[in-house]
Coordinates of C-alpha atoms (C1' of nucleotides) in Angstrom, one line a residue:
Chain A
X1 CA 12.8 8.9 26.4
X2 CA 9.2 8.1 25.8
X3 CA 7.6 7.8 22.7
X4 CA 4.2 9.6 22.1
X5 CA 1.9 7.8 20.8
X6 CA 1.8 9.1 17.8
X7 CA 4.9 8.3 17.0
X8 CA 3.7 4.5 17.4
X9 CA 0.5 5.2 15.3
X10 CA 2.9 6.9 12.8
X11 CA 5.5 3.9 13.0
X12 CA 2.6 1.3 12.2
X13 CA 1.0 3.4 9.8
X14 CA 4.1 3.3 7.4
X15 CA 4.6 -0.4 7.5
X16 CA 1.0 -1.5 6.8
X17 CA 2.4 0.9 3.8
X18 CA 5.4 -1.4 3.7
X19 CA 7.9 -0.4 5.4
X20 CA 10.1 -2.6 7.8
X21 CA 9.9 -1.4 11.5
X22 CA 14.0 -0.4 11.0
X23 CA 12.6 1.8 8.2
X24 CA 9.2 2.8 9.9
X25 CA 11.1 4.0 13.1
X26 CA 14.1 5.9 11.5
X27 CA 11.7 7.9 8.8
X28 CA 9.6 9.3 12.4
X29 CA 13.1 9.5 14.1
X30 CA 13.9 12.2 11.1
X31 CA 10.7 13.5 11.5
X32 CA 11.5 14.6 15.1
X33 CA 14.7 16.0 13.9
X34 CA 16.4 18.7 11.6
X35 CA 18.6 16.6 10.6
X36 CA 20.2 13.4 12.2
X37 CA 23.2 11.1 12.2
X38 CA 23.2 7.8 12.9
X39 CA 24.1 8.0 16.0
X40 CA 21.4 10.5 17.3
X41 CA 18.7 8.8 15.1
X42 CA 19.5 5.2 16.9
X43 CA 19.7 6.8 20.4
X44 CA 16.1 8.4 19.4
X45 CA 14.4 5.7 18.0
X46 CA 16.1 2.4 19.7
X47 CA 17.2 0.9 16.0
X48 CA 20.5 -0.3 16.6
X49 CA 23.1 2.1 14.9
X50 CA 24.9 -0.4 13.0
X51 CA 21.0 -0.7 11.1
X52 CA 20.3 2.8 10.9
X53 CA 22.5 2.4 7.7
X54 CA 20.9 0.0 5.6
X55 CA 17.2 1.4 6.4
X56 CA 17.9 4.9 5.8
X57 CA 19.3 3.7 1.9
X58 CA 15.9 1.7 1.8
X59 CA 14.0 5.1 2.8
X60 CA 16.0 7.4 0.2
X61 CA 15.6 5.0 -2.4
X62 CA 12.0 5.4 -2.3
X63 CA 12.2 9.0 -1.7
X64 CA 11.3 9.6 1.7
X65 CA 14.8 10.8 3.0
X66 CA 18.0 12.9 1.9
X67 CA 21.4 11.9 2.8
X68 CA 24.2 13.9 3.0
X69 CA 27.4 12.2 2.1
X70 CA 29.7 13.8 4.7
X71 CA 31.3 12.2 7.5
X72 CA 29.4 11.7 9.6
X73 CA 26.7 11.1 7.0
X74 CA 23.6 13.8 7.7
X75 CA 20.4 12.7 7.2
X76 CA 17.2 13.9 7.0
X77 CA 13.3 13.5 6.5
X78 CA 11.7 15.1 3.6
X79 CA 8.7 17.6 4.3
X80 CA 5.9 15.9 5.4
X81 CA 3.9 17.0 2.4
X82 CA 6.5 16.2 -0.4
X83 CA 6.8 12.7 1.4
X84 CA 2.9 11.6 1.7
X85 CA 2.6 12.7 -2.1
X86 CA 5.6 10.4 -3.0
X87 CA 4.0 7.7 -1.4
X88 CA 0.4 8.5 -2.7
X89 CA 2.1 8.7 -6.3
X90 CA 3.7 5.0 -5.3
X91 CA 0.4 3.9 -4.9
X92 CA -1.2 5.0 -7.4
X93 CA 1.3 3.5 -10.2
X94 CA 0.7 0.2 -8.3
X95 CA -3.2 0.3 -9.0
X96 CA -2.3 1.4 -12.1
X97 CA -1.0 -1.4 -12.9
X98 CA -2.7 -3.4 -11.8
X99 CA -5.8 -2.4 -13.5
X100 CA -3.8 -2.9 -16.5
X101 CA -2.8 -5.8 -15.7
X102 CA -6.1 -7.2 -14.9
X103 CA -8.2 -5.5 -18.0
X104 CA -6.2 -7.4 -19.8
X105 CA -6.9 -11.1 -18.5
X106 CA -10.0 -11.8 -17.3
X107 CA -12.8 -14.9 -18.2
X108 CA -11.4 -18.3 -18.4
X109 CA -15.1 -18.9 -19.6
X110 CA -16.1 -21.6 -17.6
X111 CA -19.6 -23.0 -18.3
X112 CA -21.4 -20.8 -15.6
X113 CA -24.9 -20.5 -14.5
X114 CA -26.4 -18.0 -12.6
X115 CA -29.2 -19.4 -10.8
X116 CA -31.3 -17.3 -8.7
X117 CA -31.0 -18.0 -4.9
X118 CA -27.0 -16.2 -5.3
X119 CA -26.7 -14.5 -1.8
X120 CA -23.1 -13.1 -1.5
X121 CA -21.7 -11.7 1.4
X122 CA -18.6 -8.9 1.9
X123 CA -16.8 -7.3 4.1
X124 CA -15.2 -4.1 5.1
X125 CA -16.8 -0.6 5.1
X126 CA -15.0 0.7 1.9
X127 CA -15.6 -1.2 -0.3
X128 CA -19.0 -1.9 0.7
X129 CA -19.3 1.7 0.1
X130 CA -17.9 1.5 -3.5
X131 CA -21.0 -1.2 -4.3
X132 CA -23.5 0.7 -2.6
X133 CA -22.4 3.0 -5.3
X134 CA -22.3 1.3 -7.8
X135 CA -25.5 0.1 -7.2
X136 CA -27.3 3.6 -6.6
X137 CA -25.8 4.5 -9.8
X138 CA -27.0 1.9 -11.5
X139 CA -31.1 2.3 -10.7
X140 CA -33.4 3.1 -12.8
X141 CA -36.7 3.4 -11.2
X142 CA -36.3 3.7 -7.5
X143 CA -33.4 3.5 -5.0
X144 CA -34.7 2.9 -1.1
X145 CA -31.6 3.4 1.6
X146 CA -31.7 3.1 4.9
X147 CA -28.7 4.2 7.3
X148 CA -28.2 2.9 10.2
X149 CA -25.5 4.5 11.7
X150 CA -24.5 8.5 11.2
X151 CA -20.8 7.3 10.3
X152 CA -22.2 5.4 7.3
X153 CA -23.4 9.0 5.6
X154 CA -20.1 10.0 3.8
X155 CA -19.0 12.6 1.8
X156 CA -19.1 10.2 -1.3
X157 CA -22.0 8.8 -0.7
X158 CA -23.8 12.0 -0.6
X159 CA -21.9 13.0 -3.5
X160 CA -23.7 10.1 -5.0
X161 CA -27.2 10.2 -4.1
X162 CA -27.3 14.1 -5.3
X163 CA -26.4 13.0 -8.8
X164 CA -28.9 10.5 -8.9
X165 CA -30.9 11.0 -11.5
X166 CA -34.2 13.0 -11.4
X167 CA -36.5 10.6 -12.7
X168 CA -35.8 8.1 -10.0
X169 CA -37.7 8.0 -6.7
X170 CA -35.5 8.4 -4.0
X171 CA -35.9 7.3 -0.5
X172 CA -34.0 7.7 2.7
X173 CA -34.3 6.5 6.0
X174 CA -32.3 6.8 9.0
X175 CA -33.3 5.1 12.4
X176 CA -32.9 8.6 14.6
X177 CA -34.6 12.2 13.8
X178 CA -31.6 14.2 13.9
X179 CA -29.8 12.1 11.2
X180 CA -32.8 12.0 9.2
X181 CA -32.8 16.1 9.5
X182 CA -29.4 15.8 8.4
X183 CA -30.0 13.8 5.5
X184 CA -32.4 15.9 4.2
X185 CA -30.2 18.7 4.3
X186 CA -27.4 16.8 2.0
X187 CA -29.5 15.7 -0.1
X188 CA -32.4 17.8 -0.7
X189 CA -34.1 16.1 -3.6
X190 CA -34.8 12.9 -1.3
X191 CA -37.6 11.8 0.5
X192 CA -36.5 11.1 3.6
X193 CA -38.3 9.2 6.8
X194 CA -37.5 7.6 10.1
X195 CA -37.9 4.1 9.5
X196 CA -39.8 1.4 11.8
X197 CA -36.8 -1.0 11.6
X198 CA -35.6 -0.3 15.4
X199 CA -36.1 -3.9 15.9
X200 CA -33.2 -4.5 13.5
X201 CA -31.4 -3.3 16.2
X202 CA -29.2 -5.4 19.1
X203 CA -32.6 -6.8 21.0
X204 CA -30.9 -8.3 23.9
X205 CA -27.9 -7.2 24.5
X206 CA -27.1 -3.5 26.5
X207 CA -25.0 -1.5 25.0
X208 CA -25.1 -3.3 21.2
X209 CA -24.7 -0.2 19.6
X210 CA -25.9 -0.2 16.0
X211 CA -26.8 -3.8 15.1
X212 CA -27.9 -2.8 11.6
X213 CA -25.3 -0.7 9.0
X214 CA -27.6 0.0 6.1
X215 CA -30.2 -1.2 4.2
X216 CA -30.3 -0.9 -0.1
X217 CA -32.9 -1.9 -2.2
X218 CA -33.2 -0.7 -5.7
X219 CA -35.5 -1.4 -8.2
X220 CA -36.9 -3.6 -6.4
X221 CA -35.0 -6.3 -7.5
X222 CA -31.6 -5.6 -5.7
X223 CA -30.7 -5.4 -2.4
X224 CA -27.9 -5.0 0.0
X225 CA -28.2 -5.3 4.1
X226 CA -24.8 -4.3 5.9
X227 CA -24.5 -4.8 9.9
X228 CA -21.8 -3.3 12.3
X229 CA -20.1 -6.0 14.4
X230 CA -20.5 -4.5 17.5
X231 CA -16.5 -4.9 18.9
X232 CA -14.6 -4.6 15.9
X233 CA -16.8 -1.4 14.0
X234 CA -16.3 -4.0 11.1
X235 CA -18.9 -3.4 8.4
X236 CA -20.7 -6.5 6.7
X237 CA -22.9 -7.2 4.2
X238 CA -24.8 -9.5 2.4
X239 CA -25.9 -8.8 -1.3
X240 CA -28.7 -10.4 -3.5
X241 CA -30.0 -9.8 -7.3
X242 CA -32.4 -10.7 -9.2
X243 CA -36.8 -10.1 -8.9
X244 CA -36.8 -13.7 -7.7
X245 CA -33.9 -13.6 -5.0
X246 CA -35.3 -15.0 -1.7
X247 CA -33.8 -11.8 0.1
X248 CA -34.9 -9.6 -2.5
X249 CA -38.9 -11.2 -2.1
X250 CA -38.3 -10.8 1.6
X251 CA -37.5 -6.9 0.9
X252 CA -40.3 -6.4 -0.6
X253 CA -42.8 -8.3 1.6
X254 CA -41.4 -6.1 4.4
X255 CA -41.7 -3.0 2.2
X256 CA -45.9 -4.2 1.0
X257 CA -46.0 -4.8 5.5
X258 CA -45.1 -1.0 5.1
X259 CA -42.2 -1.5 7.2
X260 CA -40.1 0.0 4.5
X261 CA -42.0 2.3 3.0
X262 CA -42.0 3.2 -1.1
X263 CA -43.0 6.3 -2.4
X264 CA -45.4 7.3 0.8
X265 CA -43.4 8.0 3.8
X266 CA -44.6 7.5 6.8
Chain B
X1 CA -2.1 -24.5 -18.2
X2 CA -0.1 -21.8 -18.4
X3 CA -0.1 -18.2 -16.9
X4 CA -0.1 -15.4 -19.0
X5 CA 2.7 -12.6 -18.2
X6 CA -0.1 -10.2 -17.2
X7 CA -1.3 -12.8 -14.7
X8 CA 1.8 -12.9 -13.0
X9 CA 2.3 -8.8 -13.0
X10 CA -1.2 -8.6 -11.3
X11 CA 0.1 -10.9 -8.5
X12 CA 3.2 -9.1 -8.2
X13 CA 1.6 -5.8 -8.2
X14 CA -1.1 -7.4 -5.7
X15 CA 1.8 -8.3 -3.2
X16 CA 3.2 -5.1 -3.7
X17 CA 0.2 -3.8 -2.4
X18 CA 0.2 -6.0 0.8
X19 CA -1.7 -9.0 -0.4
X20 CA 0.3 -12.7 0.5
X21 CA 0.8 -14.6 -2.2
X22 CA -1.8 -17.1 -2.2
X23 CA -3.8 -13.9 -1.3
X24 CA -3.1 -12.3 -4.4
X25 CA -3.3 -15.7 -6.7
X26 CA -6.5 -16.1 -5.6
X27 CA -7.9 -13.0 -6.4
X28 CA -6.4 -13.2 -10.1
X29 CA -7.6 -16.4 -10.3
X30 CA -11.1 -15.3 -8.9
X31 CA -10.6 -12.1 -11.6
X32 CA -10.5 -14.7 -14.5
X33 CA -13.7 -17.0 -13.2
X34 CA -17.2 -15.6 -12.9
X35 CA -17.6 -17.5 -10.0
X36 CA -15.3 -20.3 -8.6
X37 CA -15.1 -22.7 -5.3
X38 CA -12.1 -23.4 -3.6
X39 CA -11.5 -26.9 -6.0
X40 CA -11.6 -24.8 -9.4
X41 CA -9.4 -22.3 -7.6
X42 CA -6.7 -24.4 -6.4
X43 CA -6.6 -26.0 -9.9
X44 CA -6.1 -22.5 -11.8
X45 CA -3.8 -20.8 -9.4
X46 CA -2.0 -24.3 -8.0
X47 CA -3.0 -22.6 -4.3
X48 CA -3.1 -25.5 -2.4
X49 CA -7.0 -26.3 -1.8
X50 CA -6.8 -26.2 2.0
X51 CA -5.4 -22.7 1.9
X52 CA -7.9 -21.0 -0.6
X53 CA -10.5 -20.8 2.2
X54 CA -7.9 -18.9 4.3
X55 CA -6.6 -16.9 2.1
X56 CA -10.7 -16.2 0.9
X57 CA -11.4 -14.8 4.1
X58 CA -8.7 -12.3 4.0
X59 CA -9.9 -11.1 0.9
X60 CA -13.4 -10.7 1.7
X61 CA -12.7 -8.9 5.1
X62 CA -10.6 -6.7 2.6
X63 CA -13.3 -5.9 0.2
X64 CA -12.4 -7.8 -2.5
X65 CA -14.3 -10.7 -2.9
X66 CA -17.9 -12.0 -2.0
X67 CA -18.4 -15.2 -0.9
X68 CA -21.6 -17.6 -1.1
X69 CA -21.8 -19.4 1.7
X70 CA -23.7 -22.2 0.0
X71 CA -21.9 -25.7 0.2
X72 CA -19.6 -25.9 -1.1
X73 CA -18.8 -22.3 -0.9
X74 CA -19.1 -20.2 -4.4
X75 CA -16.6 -16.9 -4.2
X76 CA -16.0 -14.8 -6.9
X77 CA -14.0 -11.0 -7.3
X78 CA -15.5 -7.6 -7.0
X79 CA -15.5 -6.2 -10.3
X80 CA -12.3 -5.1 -11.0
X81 CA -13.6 -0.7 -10.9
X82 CA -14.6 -1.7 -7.3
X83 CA -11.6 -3.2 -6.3
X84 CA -9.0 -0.9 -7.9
X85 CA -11.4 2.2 -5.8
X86 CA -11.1 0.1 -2.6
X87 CA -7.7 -0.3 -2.7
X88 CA -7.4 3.3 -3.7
X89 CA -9.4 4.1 -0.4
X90 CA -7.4 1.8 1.7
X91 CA -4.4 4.0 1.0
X92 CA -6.0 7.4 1.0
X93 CA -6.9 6.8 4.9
X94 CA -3.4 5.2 5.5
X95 CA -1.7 8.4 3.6
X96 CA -3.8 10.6 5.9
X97 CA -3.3 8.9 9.0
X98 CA 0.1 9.0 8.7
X99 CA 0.4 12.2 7.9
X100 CA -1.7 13.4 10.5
X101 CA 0.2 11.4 13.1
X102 CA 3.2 13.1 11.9
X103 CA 1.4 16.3 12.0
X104 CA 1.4 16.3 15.4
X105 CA 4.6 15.2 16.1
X106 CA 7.6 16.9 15.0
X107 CA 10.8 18.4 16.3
X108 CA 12.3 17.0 19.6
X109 CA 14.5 20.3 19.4
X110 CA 18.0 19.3 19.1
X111 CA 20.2 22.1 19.2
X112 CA 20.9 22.2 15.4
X113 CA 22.7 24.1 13.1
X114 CA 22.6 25.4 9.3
X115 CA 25.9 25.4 7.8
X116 CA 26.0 26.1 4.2
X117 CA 28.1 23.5 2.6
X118 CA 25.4 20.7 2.5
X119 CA 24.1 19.1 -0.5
X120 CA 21.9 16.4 0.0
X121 CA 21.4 13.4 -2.2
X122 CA 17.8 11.9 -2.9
X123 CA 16.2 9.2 -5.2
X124 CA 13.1 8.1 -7.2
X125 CA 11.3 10.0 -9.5
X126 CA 8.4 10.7 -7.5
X127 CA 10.2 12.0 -5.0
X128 CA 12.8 14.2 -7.2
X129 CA 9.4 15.6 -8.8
X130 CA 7.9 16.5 -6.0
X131 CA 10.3 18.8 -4.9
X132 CA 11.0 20.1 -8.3
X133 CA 7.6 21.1 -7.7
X134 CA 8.0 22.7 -4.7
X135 CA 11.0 24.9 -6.0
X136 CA 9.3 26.2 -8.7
X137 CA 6.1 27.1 -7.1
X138 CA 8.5 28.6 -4.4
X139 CA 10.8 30.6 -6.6
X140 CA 10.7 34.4 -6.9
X141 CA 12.6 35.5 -9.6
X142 CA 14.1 32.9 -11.6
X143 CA 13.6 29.3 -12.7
X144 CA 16.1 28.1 -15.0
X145 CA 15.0 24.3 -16.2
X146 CA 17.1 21.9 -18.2
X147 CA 15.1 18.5 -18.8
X148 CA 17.6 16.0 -20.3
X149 CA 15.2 13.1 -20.6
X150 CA 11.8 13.3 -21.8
X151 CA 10.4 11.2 -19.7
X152 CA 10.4 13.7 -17.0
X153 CA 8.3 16.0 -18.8
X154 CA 5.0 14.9 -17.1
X155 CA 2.0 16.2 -16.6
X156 CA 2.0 17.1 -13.4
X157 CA 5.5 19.4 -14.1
X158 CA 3.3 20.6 -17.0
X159 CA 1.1 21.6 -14.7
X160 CA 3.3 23.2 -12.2
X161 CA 5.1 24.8 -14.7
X162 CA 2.6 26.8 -15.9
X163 CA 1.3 27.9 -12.5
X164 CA 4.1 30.2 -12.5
X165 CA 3.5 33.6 -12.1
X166 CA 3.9 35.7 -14.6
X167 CA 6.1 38.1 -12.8
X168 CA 9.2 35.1 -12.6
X169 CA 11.4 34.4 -15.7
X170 CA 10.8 30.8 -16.7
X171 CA 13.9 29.4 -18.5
X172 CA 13.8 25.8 -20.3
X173 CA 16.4 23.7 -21.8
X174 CA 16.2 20.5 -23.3
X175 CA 18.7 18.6 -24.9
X176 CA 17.3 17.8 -28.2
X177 CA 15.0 20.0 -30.8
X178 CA 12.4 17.9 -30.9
X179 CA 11.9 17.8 -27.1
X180 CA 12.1 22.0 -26.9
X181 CA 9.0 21.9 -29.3
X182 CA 7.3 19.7 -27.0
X183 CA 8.3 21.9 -24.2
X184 CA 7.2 25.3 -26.1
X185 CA 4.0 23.9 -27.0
X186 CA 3.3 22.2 -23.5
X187 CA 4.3 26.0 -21.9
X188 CA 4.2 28.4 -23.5
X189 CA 5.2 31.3 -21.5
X190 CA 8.8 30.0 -21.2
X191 CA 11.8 31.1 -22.9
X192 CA 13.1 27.4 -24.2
X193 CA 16.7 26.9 -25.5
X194 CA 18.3 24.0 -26.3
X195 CA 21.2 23.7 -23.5
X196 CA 24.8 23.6 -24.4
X197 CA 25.2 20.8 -21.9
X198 CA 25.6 18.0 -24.5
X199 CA 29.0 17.2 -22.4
X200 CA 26.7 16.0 -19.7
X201 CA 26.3 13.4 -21.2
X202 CA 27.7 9.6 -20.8
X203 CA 31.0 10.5 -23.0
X204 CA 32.8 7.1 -23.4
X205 CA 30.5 4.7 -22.5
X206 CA 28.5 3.8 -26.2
X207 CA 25.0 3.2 -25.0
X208 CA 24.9 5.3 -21.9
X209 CA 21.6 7.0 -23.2
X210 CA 20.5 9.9 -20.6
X211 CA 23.3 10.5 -18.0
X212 CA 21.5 13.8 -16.8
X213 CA 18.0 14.1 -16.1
X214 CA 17.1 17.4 -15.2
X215 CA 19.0 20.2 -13.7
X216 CA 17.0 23.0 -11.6
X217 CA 18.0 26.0 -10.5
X218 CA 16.0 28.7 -8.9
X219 CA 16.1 32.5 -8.0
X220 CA 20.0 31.3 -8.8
X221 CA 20.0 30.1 -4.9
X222 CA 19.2 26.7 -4.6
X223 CA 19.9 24.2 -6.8
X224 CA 18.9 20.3 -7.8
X225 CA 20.7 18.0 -10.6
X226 CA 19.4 14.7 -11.2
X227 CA 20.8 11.6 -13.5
X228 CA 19.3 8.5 -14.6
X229 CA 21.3 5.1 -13.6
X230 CA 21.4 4.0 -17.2
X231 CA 21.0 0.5 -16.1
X232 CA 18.2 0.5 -13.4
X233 CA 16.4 4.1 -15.0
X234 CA 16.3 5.0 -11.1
X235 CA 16.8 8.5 -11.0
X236 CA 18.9 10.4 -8.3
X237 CA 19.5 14.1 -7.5
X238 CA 21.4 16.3 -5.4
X239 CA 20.5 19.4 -4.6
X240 CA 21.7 22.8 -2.8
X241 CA 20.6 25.2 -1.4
X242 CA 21.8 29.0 -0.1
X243 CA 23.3 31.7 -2.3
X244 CA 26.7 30.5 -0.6
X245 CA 26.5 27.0 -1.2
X246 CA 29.3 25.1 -3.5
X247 CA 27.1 23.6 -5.8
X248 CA 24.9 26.5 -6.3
X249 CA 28.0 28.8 -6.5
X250 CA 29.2 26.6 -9.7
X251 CA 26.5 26.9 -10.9
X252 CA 26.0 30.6 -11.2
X253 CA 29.2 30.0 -13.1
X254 CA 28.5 27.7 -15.8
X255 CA 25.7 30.3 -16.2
X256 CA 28.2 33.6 -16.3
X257 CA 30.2 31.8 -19.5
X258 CA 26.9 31.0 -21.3
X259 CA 26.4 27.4 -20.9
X260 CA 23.1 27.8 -18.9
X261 CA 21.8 30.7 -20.5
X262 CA 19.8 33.6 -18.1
X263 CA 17.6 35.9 -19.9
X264 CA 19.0 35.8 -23.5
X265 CA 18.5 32.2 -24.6
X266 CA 21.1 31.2 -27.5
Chain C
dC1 C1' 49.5 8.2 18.0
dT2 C1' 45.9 6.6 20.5
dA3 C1' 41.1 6.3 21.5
dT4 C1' 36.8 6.9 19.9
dT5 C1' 33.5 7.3 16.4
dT6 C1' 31.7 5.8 12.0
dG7 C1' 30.5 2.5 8.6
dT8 C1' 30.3 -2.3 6.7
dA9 C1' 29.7 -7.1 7.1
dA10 C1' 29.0 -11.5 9.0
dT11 C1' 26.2 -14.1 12.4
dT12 C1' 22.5 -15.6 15.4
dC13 C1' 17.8 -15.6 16.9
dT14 C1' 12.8 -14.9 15.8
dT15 C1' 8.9 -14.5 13.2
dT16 C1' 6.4 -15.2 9.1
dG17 C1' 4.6 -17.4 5.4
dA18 C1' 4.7 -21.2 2.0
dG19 C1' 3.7 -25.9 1.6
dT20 C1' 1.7 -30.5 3.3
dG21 C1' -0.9 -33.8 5.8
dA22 C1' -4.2 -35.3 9.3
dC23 C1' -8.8 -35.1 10.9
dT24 C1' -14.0 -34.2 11.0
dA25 C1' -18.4 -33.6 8.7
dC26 C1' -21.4 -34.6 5.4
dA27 C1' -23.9 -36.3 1.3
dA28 C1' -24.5 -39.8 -2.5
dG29 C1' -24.5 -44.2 -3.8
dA30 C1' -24.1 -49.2 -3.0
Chain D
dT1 C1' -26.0 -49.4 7.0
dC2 C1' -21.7 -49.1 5.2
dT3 C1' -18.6 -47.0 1.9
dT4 C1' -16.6 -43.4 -0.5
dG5 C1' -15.5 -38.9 -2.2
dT6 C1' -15.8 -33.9 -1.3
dA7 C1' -15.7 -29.9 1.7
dG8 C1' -13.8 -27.6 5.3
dT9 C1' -10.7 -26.8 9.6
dC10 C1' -6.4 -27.4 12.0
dA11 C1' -1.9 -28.3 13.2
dC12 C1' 2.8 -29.0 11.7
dT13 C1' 7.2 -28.5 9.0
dC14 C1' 10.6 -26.1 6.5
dA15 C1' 12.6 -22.2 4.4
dA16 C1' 13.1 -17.2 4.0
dA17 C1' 12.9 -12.7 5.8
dG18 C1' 13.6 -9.7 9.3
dA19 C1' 15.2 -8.2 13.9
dA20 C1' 19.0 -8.0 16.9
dT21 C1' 24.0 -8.6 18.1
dT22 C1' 28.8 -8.8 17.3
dA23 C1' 33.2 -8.3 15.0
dC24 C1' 36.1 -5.5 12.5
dA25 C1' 38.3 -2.0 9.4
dA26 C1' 38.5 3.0 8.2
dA27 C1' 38.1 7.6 9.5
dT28 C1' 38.4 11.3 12.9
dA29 C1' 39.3 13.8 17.0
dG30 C1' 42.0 14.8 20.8

DNA sequence: CTATTTGTAATTCTTTGAGTGACTACAAGA
DNA sequence: TCTTGTAGTCACTCAAAGAATTACAAATAG
């Protein structure tokens, strides 16, 4: 009895969603089965019998199993679908609240400043993403985005470059031609170019694939520079406001060197 | 210094969602500062100093807070749209990895069988509406609906309710006047009625409010009942299926003397 | 009626996370 | 130069949660 491995992604899936391993391993177990008993399930999934019990409760209590009180007691998985909406639904009523929760603290007003050399720096690709929203959304005059990597050009992010307003310049480079093609064709209104920033890229080392994630300026007076660690595909960024910022006057030296260009592509 | 309530239910909520504690008190605490270092933050969320930097970094590789690394170190939270998407994100891509993992799993085909007797028993309201959904969109002929709590009158049963074809009689019951106008209004294609069932309810205990929650029945083949625990509010169901089936067969007689009205409501 | 299976419960072992203190580095002031 | 306070990292303890095992009573099958 081996187990595919997709039945270990599966099993580690649902308990970064929270679920014990017990539980984790007994929901798959029903998932390869009609219907199980104890007994079956713990021969199936190695979850000793006398457990099965106590995480198959656990798992109808949330939702994600039906028990039928006979003897022995039947169980079984619900449908795949009804299940992943349950737990999407979970979900969502726990950002709900929290949002809730959280409109309705905020600002111990300290006495803050906001002094001008603020470079901040954050991690992990979504919600990098969500900024770089934010961000485009926010422009006014002219939004400059460099990609470095094809996997950094989502769905959303498309999404949100095509309802950028028409009044604002919009510029996009990629660091290949074919990506650059492909830009143009999601987002039509753009100008699009191949940048000269290859020397962003990993100089010394062989097979540094993407050193540089993406590049956002807008306005001129915000910008945002993500990187790929090479090993862990980790995205990282560093973030800087303000016309005086030091990164921001480094942007735009580079961009007057015509190494980014503004409204004349190369 | 106290902490407001709402404080507390964003941490809770926040662990909910997989954050450790001193995770999740630090990003409240971070949610109430513009911008803190890891002194100020210890003394608002009594994280012990030494462990704010740790519990920082998890944040930040999370997406959900920025860090200055000035000395000493300014952090401060992603504002709270970004975050709530992030985490949204975060679960989207678990959700579909798990249910693609599962996708391709399925069925170690046990020899299994089909008998007709079984009724199953599931929990949570989620769940239990998710396959109310799935009955109704799946009937053919017949829906017959009693909501005993109005509280399970959502939107998204709105919504599936009046997906029905038109072809299918749609029956509703409700226990109280009031609610039927709500339900006439929300659906108008349905027959309402306001079910005979009042014997359903708790009869001897005094402030048993809701014993039944909703009762389903479809194409007068499968069948779900759901109560309310009147002390937790978790709701469970059972639920039938087959033309043959004991609970469905009862059913079709409480029907036949007029308690759960067919076509002619009262 | 006995032998097995089923279900509950108590018990140990292991891991994880909360809480604390020791240690290094550094900058400001004496 | 020496002292002192703050920033940051690490390593350690203790308690709680979870994994794994065992003991035992009730139910079932042969």
């Amino acid at each position: 009895m081996d187990t595919p491995e997709n039945v270990e992604e599966a099993i580690e899936v649902l308990q970064q969603l929270g679920l014990k391993e017990y539980e984790a391993r007994c929901f798959v177990g029903l998932s390869r089965l009609n219907t199980g008993t104890a007994k079956k399930l713990s021969e199936l999934t190695e979850v000793p019998r006398t457990r099965v019990y106590d995480a198959i409760r656990v798992l109808e209590a949330q939702g994600l199993v039906e028990i039928q009180h006979s003897s022995p007691q039947q169980f079984r998985a619900v449908p795949l679908e009804e299940a992943t909406e349950t737990l999407r639904d979970q979900y969502e009523e726990r950002v709900e609240r929290l949002h809730d929760a959280l409109d309705t603290v905020d600002v111990v007003d300290e006495g803050d400043e906001s002094p001008v050399q603020q470079i901040w720096a954050m991690a992990g690709q979504d919600a990098i993403e969500n900024r770089t929203d934010q961000l485009i959304e926010k422009a006014t005059n002219e939004i400059v985005l460099v990609i470095g990597d094809e996997s950094l050009l989502t769905e959303d992010l498309v999404e949100t470059l095509n309802e950028v307003d028409d009044g604002i310049d919009l510029i996009i480079g990629t660091l290949t031609e074919p990506l650059q093609d492909q830009v143009q064709a999601a987002v039509p209104d753009a100008t699009t170019f191949v940048s000269g920033l290859e020397w962003l890229h990993g100089e010394y080392t062989e097979e540094d694939d993407t050193a540089i994630g993406r590049l956002l300026l807008i306005d001129r007076s915000t910008i945002l520079v993500s990187s790929i660690m090479p090993d862990t595909k980790e995205e990282q960024a560093i973030f800087g406001e303000g016309f005086g910022n030091g990164l921001v006057v480094i942007a735009r030296r580079l961009m007057a060197q015509g190494l980014i260009p503004a409204r004349d592509p190369q």
